[in-house]
Amino acid sequence: LLLTMFPARAVMRLRPAAAADYFLTDPVVGWFSRRLIGIVPIARDRAGTGEDILAPAREALAQGDIIIIFPEGTRGDARDRMGRLKN
């Protein structure tokens, strides 16, 4: 559904922001995520260290890419309420 919101010429510029600690730990998943999906990896485990963890997103935006952000709460047993947002 999200892909239908953009003109065909923009689809190749869509880059989902994704947790590096999840998508880049396995070499195969990392290759697939970076090369085929085109994720913008965000190193959540480095938050608060003074490092600019959003630098990859800033670089992608500077290149004219479109960053897609999916805010999610922690998944859990409660289906009727959203979990806490991660930072």
mmCIF file of C-alpha atoms in Angstrom:
data_model
loop_
_atom_site.group_PDB
_atom_site.id
_atom_site.type_symbol
_atom_site.label_atom_id
_atom_site.label_comp_id
_atom_site.label_asym_id
_atom_site.label_seq_id
_atom_site.Cartn_x
_atom_site.Cartn_y
_atom_site.Cartn_z
ATOM 1 C CA LEU A 1 0.000 0.000 0.000
ATOM 2 C CA LEU A 2 2.811 2.404 0.849
ATOM 3 C CA LEU A 3 4.393 1.922 -2.567
ATOM 4 C CA THR A 4 1.186 3.100 -4.275
ATOM 5 C CA MET A 5 1.531 6.517 -2.617
ATOM 6 C CA PHE A 6 4.666 7.359 -4.590
ATOM 7 C CA PRO A 7 5.147 7.801 -8.328
ATOM 8 C CA ALA A 8 6.963 4.919 -10.015
ATOM 9 C CA ARG A 9 10.109 7.024 -10.532
ATOM 10 C CA ALA A 10 10.387 7.545 -6.735
ATOM 11 C CA VAL A 11 10.002 3.909 -5.656
ATOM 12 C CA MET A 12 13.700 3.163 -6.086
ATOM 13 C CA ARG A 13 14.486 6.076 -3.732
ATOM 14 C CA LEU A 14 12.421 4.640 -0.839
ATOM 15 C CA ARG A 15 14.679 3.560 2.047
ATOM 16 C CA PRO A 16 13.223 2.133 5.259
ATOM 17 C CA ALA A 17 15.011 3.052 8.481
ATOM 18 C CA ALA A 18 15.831 -0.198 10.280
ATOM 19 C CA ALA A 19 17.533 -1.309 13.483
ATOM 20 C CA ALA A 20 21.129 -2.260 12.700
ATOM 21 C CA ASP A 21 21.271 -4.520 15.757
ATOM 22 C CA TYR A 22 18.457 -6.607 14.259
ATOM 23 C CA PHE A 23 19.000 -6.479 10.495
ATOM 24 C CA LEU A 24 22.797 -6.525 10.298
ATOM 25 C CA THR A 25 23.768 -9.233 12.808
ATOM 26 C CA ASP A 26 23.372 -12.090 10.323
ATOM 27 C CA PRO A 27 25.535 -11.680 7.174
ATOM 28 C CA VAL A 28 22.878 -13.061 4.819
ATOM 29 C CA VAL A 29 20.056 -10.986 6.277
ATOM 30 C CA GLY A 30 22.394 -7.978 6.339
ATOM 31 C CA TRP A 31 23.282 -8.362 2.663
ATOM 32 C CA PHE A 32 19.624 -8.812 1.701
ATOM 33 C CA SER A 33 18.552 -5.859 3.858
ATOM 34 C CA ARG A 34 21.178 -3.477 2.504
ATOM 35 C CA ARG A 35 21.369 -4.561 -1.142
ATOM 36 C CA LEU A 36 17.815 -5.574 -2.013
ATOM 37 C CA ILE A 37 15.631 -3.690 0.444
ATOM 38 C CA GLY A 38 17.967 -0.713 0.788
ATOM 39 C CA ILE A 39 17.589 -0.156 4.519
ATOM 40 C CA VAL A 40 19.108 2.817 6.283
ATOM 41 C CA PRO A 41 20.696 1.130 9.326
ATOM 42 C CA ILE A 42 20.225 2.885 12.667
ATOM 43 C CA ALA A 43 22.574 1.733 15.450
ATOM 44 C CA ARG A 44 20.189 1.929 18.417
ATOM 45 C CA ASP A 45 22.785 0.409 20.728
ATOM 46 C CA ARG A 46 24.983 3.492 20.221
ATOM 47 C CA ALA A 47 22.291 5.977 21.300
ATOM 48 C CA GLY A 48 23.523 8.248 24.065
ATOM 49 C CA THR A 49 27.206 7.760 23.214
ATOM 50 C CA GLY A 50 27.577 11.096 21.468
ATOM 51 C CA GLU A 51 27.703 9.413 18.062
ATOM 52 C CA ASP A 52 25.214 10.688 15.498
ATOM 53 C CA ILE A 53 23.188 7.510 15.032
ATOM 54 C CA LEU A 54 21.021 9.286 12.468
ATOM 55 C CA ALA A 55 24.007 10.062 10.206
ATOM 56 C CA PRO A 56 23.056 7.283 7.719
ATOM 57 C CA ALA A 57 19.555 8.763 7.429
ATOM 58 C CA ARG A 58 20.956 12.266 6.952
ATOM 59 C CA GLU A 59 23.271 10.991 4.207
ATOM 60 C CA ALA A 60 20.419 9.207 2.439
ATOM 61 C CA LEU A 61 18.280 12.354 2.587
ATOM 62 C CA ALA A 62 21.178 14.427 1.238
ATOM 63 C CA GLN A 63 21.342 12.034 -1.734
ATOM 64 C CA GLY A 64 17.644 12.607 -2.440
ATOM 65 C CA ASP A 65 16.358 9.356 -0.949
ATOM 66 C CA ILE A 66 13.027 9.089 0.870
ATOM 67 C CA ILE A 67 13.301 7.689 4.410
ATOM 68 C CA ILE A 68 10.425 5.566 5.646
ATOM 69 C CA ILE A 69 10.039 5.323 9.416
ATOM 70 C CA PHE A 70 7.812 2.729 11.050
ATOM 71 C CA PRO A 71 7.397 3.718 14.718
ATOM 72 C CA GLU A 72 6.695 0.613 16.732
ATOM 73 C CA GLY A 73 6.263 -0.287 20.343
ATOM 74 C CA THR A 74 7.692 -3.373 21.953
ATOM 75 C CA ARG A 75 5.841 -6.479 20.888
ATOM 76 C CA GLY A 76 4.332 -8.394 23.734
ATOM 77 C CA ASP A 77 1.364 -10.389 24.930
ATOM 78 C CA ALA A 78 -1.067 -7.473 25.163
ATOM 79 C CA ARG A 79 -2.826 -7.323 21.809
ATOM 80 C CA ASP A 80 -5.154 -4.498 22.758
ATOM 81 C CA ARG A 81 -2.536 -1.865 23.622
ATOM 82 C CA MET A 82 0.704 -0.629 22.183
ATOM 83 C CA GLY A 83 3.922 -1.388 24.012
ATOM 84 C CA ARG A 84 6.503 1.198 24.997
ATOM 85 C CA LEU A 85 8.294 2.962 22.147
ATOM 86 C CA LYS A 86 11.968 2.140 21.833
ATOM 87 C CA ASN A 87 14.601 4.817 21.514
#
